[in-house]
Every structure is written in structure tokens, then in C-alpha cells.
Coordinates of C-alpha atoms and ligand atoms in Angstrom, one line a residue:
M1 CA 6.6 3.8 -17.2
S2 CA 4.8 5.1 -14.2
N3 CA 6.7 3.9 -11.2
N4 CA 10.1 4.1 -9.7
R5 CA 10.1 0.5 -8.7
I6 CA 13.1 -1.9 -8.8
V7 CA 12.9 -5.7 -8.2
S8 CA 15.9 -7.8 -7.5
G9 CA 16.4 -11.3 -5.9
M10 CA 19.1 -13.5 -4.7
R11 CA 19.1 -17.3 -4.6
P12 CA 19.8 -18.4 -1.0
T13 CA 23.1 -20.1 -1.0
G14 CA 24.0 -19.3 2.6
K15 CA 26.6 -16.8 3.8
L16 CA 27.5 -14.2 1.3
H17 CA 31.1 -13.6 0.1
L18 CA 33.0 -10.7 -1.3
G19 CA 31.8 -11.4 -4.8
H20 CA 28.2 -10.9 -3.7
Y21 CA 29.1 -7.8 -1.9
H22 CA 30.9 -6.1 -4.7
G23 CA 28.6 -7.6 -7.4
V24 CA 25.2 -7.1 -5.9
L25 CA 24.9 -5.8 -2.3
S26 CA 26.8 -2.5 -2.9
N27 CA 24.5 -1.8 -5.8
W28 CA 21.4 -2.6 -3.7
M29 CA 22.6 -0.1 -1.1
D30 CA 22.8 2.6 -3.8
L31 CA 19.5 1.7 -5.3
Q32 CA 17.6 1.7 -2.1
R33 CA 18.5 5.4 -1.7
N34 CA 16.9 6.3 -5.0
F35 CA 14.2 3.8 -5.9
E36 CA 11.3 1.9 -4.4
C37 CA 13.1 -1.4 -4.0
F38 CA 11.8 -4.9 -3.6
F39 CA 14.5 -7.3 -2.6
F40 CA 13.7 -11.0 -2.2
A41 CA 15.1 -14.3 -1.2
A42 CA 14.5 -16.5 -4.3
D43 CA 13.8 -19.8 -2.5
W44 CA 11.6 -21.2 -5.2
H45 CA 14.4 -20.6 -7.6
S46 CA 16.6 -22.8 -5.4
L47 CA 14.2 -25.7 -6.1
T48 CA 15.0 -25.6 -9.8
T49 CA 18.4 -27.2 -9.0
E50 CA 18.1 -28.2 -5.3
Y51 CA 14.7 -30.0 -5.4
A52 CA 16.2 -33.3 -4.2
S53 CA 17.8 -31.8 -1.0
T54 CA 15.9 -28.9 0.5
D55 CA 17.1 -29.2 4.1
G56 CA 19.5 -26.3 4.0
I57 CA 17.4 -23.7 2.2
Q58 CA 15.9 -22.1 5.3
D59 CA 19.2 -21.8 7.0
S60 CA 20.7 -20.4 3.8
I61 CA 18.0 -17.7 3.7
N62 CA 18.7 -16.8 7.3
E63 CA 22.4 -16.4 6.8
M64 CA 21.9 -14.5 3.6
V65 CA 19.4 -12.0 5.0
L66 CA 21.5 -11.4 8.0
D67 CA 24.3 -10.3 5.6
W68 CA 21.8 -8.0 3.8
L69 CA 20.7 -6.4 7.0
A70 CA 24.2 -6.1 8.5
F71 CA 25.4 -4.4 5.3
G72 CA 22.6 -1.8 5.5
I73 CA 19.8 -3.2 3.4
D74 CA 17.1 -1.5 5.4
P75 CA 13.6 -2.9 5.9
E76 CA 12.4 0.7 6.6
Q77 CA 13.5 1.8 3.2
S78 CA 13.1 -1.4 1.1
V79 CA 10.6 -4.3 0.9
I80 CA 12.6 -7.3 2.0
F81 CA 10.7 -10.6 1.5
K82 CA 10.7 -14.2 0.7
Q83 CA 9.5 -15.3 -2.7
S84 CA 7.6 -18.4 -1.4
R85 CA 5.6 -16.2 1.1
V86 CA 4.0 -14.3 -1.8
P87 CA 1.9 -16.9 -3.7
Q88 CA 1.1 -14.5 -6.5
H89 CA 4.6 -15.3 -8.0
A90 CA 3.5 -18.9 -8.5
E91 CA 0.0 -17.9 -9.8
L92 CA 1.5 -15.5 -12.4
N93 CA 4.1 -18.1 -13.3
L94 CA 1.3 -20.5 -14.2
I95 CA -0.4 -18.0 -16.4
L96 CA 2.7 -16.9 -18.1
S97 CA 3.8 -20.5 -18.7
M98 CA 0.7 -20.9 -20.8
I99 CA 1.8 -18.2 -23.2
T100 CA 5.5 -18.7 -23.3
P101 CA 6.8 -20.8 -26.3
V102 CA 9.1 -23.6 -25.3
S103 CA 11.5 -22.5 -28.0
W104 CA 12.1 -19.2 -26.1
L105 CA 13.2 -21.2 -23.1
E106 CA 15.3 -23.7 -25.0
R107 CA 17.4 -21.0 -26.6
N108 CA 18.2 -19.5 -23.1
P109 CA 22.0 -19.8 -23.0
T110 CA 22.1 -20.6 -19.3
Y111 CA 19.8 -23.6 -19.8
K112 CA 22.3 -25.7 -21.8
E113 CA 25.3 -24.4 -20.0
M114 CA 24.0 -25.3 -16.5
Q115 CA 22.8 -28.7 -17.7
E116 CA 26.3 -29.4 -19.0
N117 CA 28.1 -28.1 -15.9
L118 CA 25.9 -29.4 -13.1
T119 CA 26.4 -33.0 -14.1
T120 CA 25.7 -34.3 -10.6
K121 CA 22.1 -33.2 -10.8
D122 CA 19.3 -34.2 -13.1
L123 CA 18.2 -30.9 -14.5
S124 CA 15.9 -32.3 -17.2
T125 CA 12.9 -31.0 -15.4
F126 CA 9.9 -28.9 -16.4
G127 CA 10.7 -26.4 -13.6
F128 CA 14.3 -26.0 -14.6
L129 CA 13.5 -25.3 -18.3
G130 CA 10.8 -22.9 -17.1
Y131 CA 12.8 -20.9 -14.6
P132 CA 13.0 -17.8 -16.9
V133 CA 9.2 -17.8 -16.7
L134 CA 9.3 -17.7 -12.9
M135 CA 11.9 -15.0 -13.1
A136 CA 9.6 -13.0 -15.4
S137 CA 6.8 -13.5 -12.9
D138 CA 9.0 -12.3 -10.0
I139 CA 9.6 -9.0 -11.8
I140 CA 6.3 -8.2 -13.5
V141 CA 4.1 -9.2 -10.6
Y142 CA 5.4 -5.9 -9.1
K143 CA 5.1 -4.0 -12.4
A144 CA 8.7 -3.1 -11.9
A145 CA 10.0 -0.3 -14.1
R146 CA 13.6 -1.4 -13.9
V147 CA 15.8 -4.4 -13.0
P148 CA 19.4 -4.1 -12.0
V149 CA 21.4 -6.4 -14.2
G150 CA 25.0 -7.0 -15.2
Q151 CA 25.8 -7.2 -18.9
D152 CA 25.7 -11.0 -18.9
Q153 CA 22.1 -11.1 -17.5
I154 CA 20.6 -9.0 -20.3
P155 CA 19.4 -12.0 -22.3
H156 CA 17.4 -13.1 -19.2
L157 CA 15.7 -9.8 -18.9
E158 CA 15.0 -9.9 -22.6
I159 CA 12.9 -13.0 -22.1
T160 CA 11.0 -11.2 -19.3
R161 CA 10.3 -8.3 -21.6
E162 CA 9.1 -10.7 -24.4
I163 CA 6.8 -12.5 -22.1
A164 CA 5.3 -9.3 -20.8
R165 CA 4.9 -8.0 -24.4
R166 CA 3.1 -11.2 -25.4
F167 CA 0.7 -11.0 -22.5
N168 CA -0.1 -7.4 -23.3
Y169 CA -0.6 -8.3 -27.0
L170 CA -2.9 -11.2 -26.2
Y171 CA -5.0 -9.7 -23.4
G172 CA -4.4 -5.9 -23.2
E173 CA -1.8 -3.7 -21.5
V174 CA -1.2 -4.9 -18.0
F175 CA 2.6 -5.1 -17.6
P176 CA 5.2 -2.5 -18.2
E177 CA 8.2 -4.0 -19.9
P178 CA 11.0 -3.6 -17.3
A179 CA 14.1 -1.8 -18.5
A180 CA 17.6 -2.9 -17.7
L181 CA 19.4 -0.8 -15.1
L182 CA 23.0 -1.7 -16.0
T183 CA 25.1 -2.1 -12.9
E184 CA 28.9 -2.4 -12.4
T185 CA 29.8 -5.9 -11.4
P186 CA 33.5 -6.2 -10.9
K187 CA 34.7 -9.8 -11.2
V188 CA 35.9 -10.8 -7.8
L189 CA 38.5 -13.6 -7.8
G190 CA 38.7 -16.2 -5.1
I191 CA 41.9 -17.2 -3.3
D192 CA 42.9 -19.7 -6.0
G193 CA 42.4 -17.2 -8.9
R194 CA 39.1 -18.6 -10.2
K195 CA 35.9 -16.6 -9.9
M196 CA 35.0 -16.4 -6.2
S197 CA 32.3 -19.0 -5.5
K198 CA 31.2 -21.0 -2.4
S199 CA 31.2 -24.2 -4.5
Y200 CA 34.8 -23.8 -5.5
G201 CA 35.8 -23.5 -1.8
N202 CA 37.8 -20.3 -2.6
A203 CA 35.6 -17.7 -1.0
I204 CA 36.2 -15.0 1.6
F205 CA 32.9 -14.7 3.4
L206 CA 31.5 -11.4 4.6
S207 CA 31.0 -13.0 8.0
D208 CA 34.5 -14.5 8.3
D209 CA 36.3 -13.2 11.4
A210 CA 39.5 -11.3 11.2
E211 CA 41.7 -14.3 11.8
E212 CA 40.0 -16.4 9.1
T213 CA 40.2 -13.4 6.7
R214 CA 43.9 -13.0 7.3
K215 CA 44.5 -16.8 6.8
K216 CA 42.6 -16.8 3.5
V217 CA 44.3 -13.6 2.2
M218 CA 47.8 -15.1 3.1
S219 CA 47.0 -18.1 1.0
M220 CA 46.0 -16.2 -2.1
V221 CA 47.7 -16.8 -5.3
T222 CA 50.2 -14.1 -6.3
D223 CA 52.3 -13.5 -9.4
T224 CA 53.2 -17.1 -10.2
L225 CA 56.2 -15.9 -12.3
R226 CA 57.8 -14.5 -9.2
P227 CA 59.2 -17.3 -7.1
F228 CA 61.3 -15.2 -4.7
K229 CA 61.2 -11.7 -3.2
R230 CA 64.4 -10.9 -5.1
D231 CA 62.6 -11.4 -8.4
P232 CA 60.6 -8.4 -9.8
G233 CA 56.9 -9.1 -9.8
E234 CA 53.9 -7.8 -11.8
P235 CA 50.7 -6.8 -10.0
D236 CA 48.8 -7.2 -13.2
R237 CA 49.5 -11.0 -13.0
C238 CA 48.7 -11.2 -9.3
V239 CA 45.4 -12.6 -8.0
A240 CA 45.8 -10.9 -4.6
F241 CA 46.3 -7.5 -6.2
T242 CA 42.8 -7.7 -7.8
L243 CA 41.5 -7.3 -4.2
H244 CA 44.0 -4.5 -3.3
S245 CA 42.2 -2.4 -5.9
L246 CA 39.0 -2.8 -3.8
Y247 CA 40.4 -2.3 -0.3
V248 CA 43.7 -0.4 -0.5
D249 CA 43.8 3.3 -1.3
A250 CA 45.3 4.6 -4.5
D251 CA 48.5 6.0 -2.9
K252 CA 49.3 2.8 -1.1
R253 CA 48.6 0.8 -4.3
A254 CA 51.0 3.0 -6.2
E255 CA 53.7 2.2 -3.6
I256 CA 52.9 -1.5 -3.8
V257 CA 53.2 -1.5 -7.6
E258 CA 56.6 0.2 -7.3
G259 CA 57.8 -2.1 -4.5
C260 CA 56.6 -5.3 -6.4
R261 CA 58.1 -4.4 -9.7
G262 CA 61.3 -3.2 -8.1
A263 CA 61.6 -6.4 -6.0
Q264 CA 61.6 -4.5 -2.7
L265 CA 58.3 -5.6 -1.4
G266 CA 57.7 -9.3 -0.7
C267 CA 54.4 -11.0 -1.2
V268 CA 53.9 -11.9 2.4
D269 CA 54.2 -8.2 3.5
C270 CA 52.1 -7.2 0.6
K271 CA 49.3 -9.5 1.5
K272 CA 49.5 -8.4 5.1
I273 CA 48.7 -4.9 3.9
L274 CA 45.7 -6.3 2.0
A275 CA 44.5 -8.4 4.9
Q276 CA 44.6 -5.4 7.4
A277 CA 42.8 -3.1 5.0
M278 CA 40.1 -5.7 4.4
V279 CA 39.7 -6.5 8.1
D280 CA 39.4 -2.7 8.9
T281 CA 36.9 -2.1 6.2
L282 CA 34.7 -5.0 7.1
A283 CA 34.9 -4.7 10.9
P284 CA 31.8 -2.5 11.3
F285 CA 29.7 -4.8 9.2
R286 CA 31.0 -7.9 11.1
E287 CA 30.2 -6.4 14.5
K288 CA 26.8 -5.5 13.3
R289 CA 26.2 -9.0 12.0
V290 CA 27.2 -10.6 15.3
E291 CA 24.8 -8.2 17.0
L292 CA 21.9 -9.0 14.7
A293 CA 22.5 -12.8 14.8
E294 CA 21.9 -12.6 18.5
K295 CA 18.3 -11.4 18.0
P296 CA 16.3 -14.6 17.6
G297 CA 13.5 -14.4 15.1
L298 CA 14.8 -11.1 13.6
V299 CA 15.1 -12.4 10.0
E300 CA 11.8 -14.2 10.1
E301 CA 10.1 -11.0 11.4
V302 CA 11.7 -8.9 8.6
L303 CA 10.7 -11.4 5.9
A304 CA 7.1 -11.7 7.3
E305 CA 6.6 -8.0 7.3
G306 CA 8.2 -7.5 3.9
S307 CA 6.2 -10.4 2.4
R308 CA 3.0 -8.8 3.7
K309 CA 3.9 -5.5 1.9
A310 CA 4.9 -7.3 -1.3
E311 CA 1.7 -9.3 -1.3
V312 CA -0.4 -6.1 -1.3
V313 CA 1.2 -5.0 -4.6
A314 CA 1.3 -8.5 -6.1
K315 CA -2.4 -9.0 -5.4
Q316 CA -3.3 -5.8 -7.1
T317 CA -1.4 -6.8 -10.2
M318 CA -3.1 -10.2 -10.2
D319 CA -6.5 -8.5 -10.1
D320 CA -5.5 -6.5 -13.2
A321 CA -4.1 -9.7 -14.9
R322 CA -7.2 -11.7 -14.2
A323 CA -9.5 -8.9 -15.4
A324 CA -7.5 -8.8 -18.6
L325 CA -7.6 -12.6 -19.0
K326 CA -11.3 -12.8 -18.1
V327 CA -10.7 -16.0 -16.1
Ligands
SF4_401 FE1 51.2 -9.6 -5.8 FE2 51.9 -7.9 -3.9 FE3 53.3 -10.1 -4.5 FE4 53.4 -8.1 -6.2 S1 54.2 -8.1 -4.1 S2 53.1 -10.3 -6.7 S3 51.3 -7.3 -6.0 S4 51.3 -10.0 -3.6

């Protein structure tokens, strides 16, 4: 493995929430200090499920990239680009689709799961079945050495590695098999106790203002077995407390645990502590985001510049791939 390159993308779903921050963005910030990073808005991936209503995709990219920039993903340090601006992703996707057995795609666990869960959409399309091939193209078109993944995404990366191996076997060594860079992805719960997700309507967004944040925190589910303040509570059963561990320091948390179990601290006061800690922690980011949002064309400029840089690398790879293919 000859390079220090990382590739990671995010589907544009609009404004990011705390789950994206703790699950992806905080890792990206660490990675950009130590690796040559390529971060992209995966707008073609959006088409695999949103092909019938594409109106919101551009706005979603704008909101998402504003969050990236405000949080410190830095176009001077990382290549930040839009997938659809680098046509080599599609070109390689076509070539890889010729060599990828359908059985590999059908056994992808996400394929069946998503088809069953997204019942309002017809996902019986060629593109949806083939999205792991597009994902493989996204990664190997940069000859990435590593891909940051959570434990649950390892099967996806395995398909990428298998596809790269098959190409190399058929035509000669072109693509390094990218290794998994396992990243910590804490499960962030939404205000109703389910996994935080925009589609569940339970998300606290990175760009929510202080008042909105407080309102959402105050409506968070607590220990449901503690109806009154006079009843002892249990932080381990409390949804709000999962966020205390991300925003409130250890000493204060120890006090909260004692106060909750001893029935001295009420949930309203406890959630006020959380809301204040969250508002204070996120304030610098939110100020920065408001400032960046006032610069018209900023996101477009960053993506155009990043896409130009990405294309230089992707073109080189495609020259190598075409030479190996002899077509
Ligand atoms: Fe949760 Fe705090 Fe209420 Fe205990 S006091 S149940 S930790 S909100």
C-alpha cells in the first residue's frame, strides 16, 4: 500500500444532526490531521433511493457542506468534492459492473433490509441493486489505502475489496485493496429514544439555535420508571443521560447520577444542565455556520475546487485501468 489516502462520503440528507457529528464528522476532523483525505457529497448515491424526487438534493448538499465547513473540515487540508462533478466515478462504475457477479450484490444485507423497510419507494431497480459497485468505484478510483468504517459497514467494504481483487486478477494489478480503518461510532439517541434520524423527526440538528436545542432537550425521554422527582431514578435507563455522557464533564455526571438515584435531582433541572452544556459546546460552531451561510456561493466554490483536484487523481487511475483493460 503506497499511499496515505482516505476516502469517505456522505449522502446529502440536508442539515446534519448530533448523530452525524459524533458518528462521522468528529472522526473526519481527526483523520484530516493525519491522512490525505478525500471527502465527498455522494449525490449519485441519493439517486438510488430518491430518483423520483430530486428537487431537494442540491439544497441538501449545500446545508450538509456548510455543516462540514463550520465544524472544521478544511478545504486547505482535505479534498472536499461532489461525486457527480467527477465523472470517473461513473466510468469506473460501468467497468466494475461488468465484472461484479449479481450474487455478490444480492447477498448484501442492506439490500434486502432497505427494500423491506422503505416500502413507500420502489427499490427494485438496477441502480439500487448495484449501489455497492458505485461505492467501490468511489473508493478505488482514488486508490485509497483506507476507508473509515464502523463495525456494521465492514461487509460493504468487503464487497469493494472483492471487486478490486477481481479486477486485478482479470487485468493486472491496478487497485490496492482498501483496508478498513475502524472508527468509534457511538449510537446517538434521538429525543424519543430511537436512533437519532431526520426521518424519525427526533433529531437535534447541529444548526439548531440555542432556543430550539433547549426545547428539544427538555422534551427528551428520561427514565420512564421514574414518574415523580420523589422517586429514585436510574441514569442507565434514561435517554437524556446518553447525551450527558457526550456533553457534561465526568465530575458533574457523577453528581447527577447520585442526585438521580437519591431522588434529589429532578429531571427538569437535570435536562437544563444538559441543554446548557450542549448550547455552550456547540456555540462556536453555530456562530461560524451563520457566518459561512452569509457568503453566497461559498459551498459551490469549495466543491468546484475540490472536484477539480479529485478529478486529477481519478483521471490518472482511469488511465491505468484502461491500459490494463486494453479498451
Ligand atoms: Fe435522567 Fe437526569 Fe432524570 Fe435521572 S434525573 S432520569 S439522569 S433526566
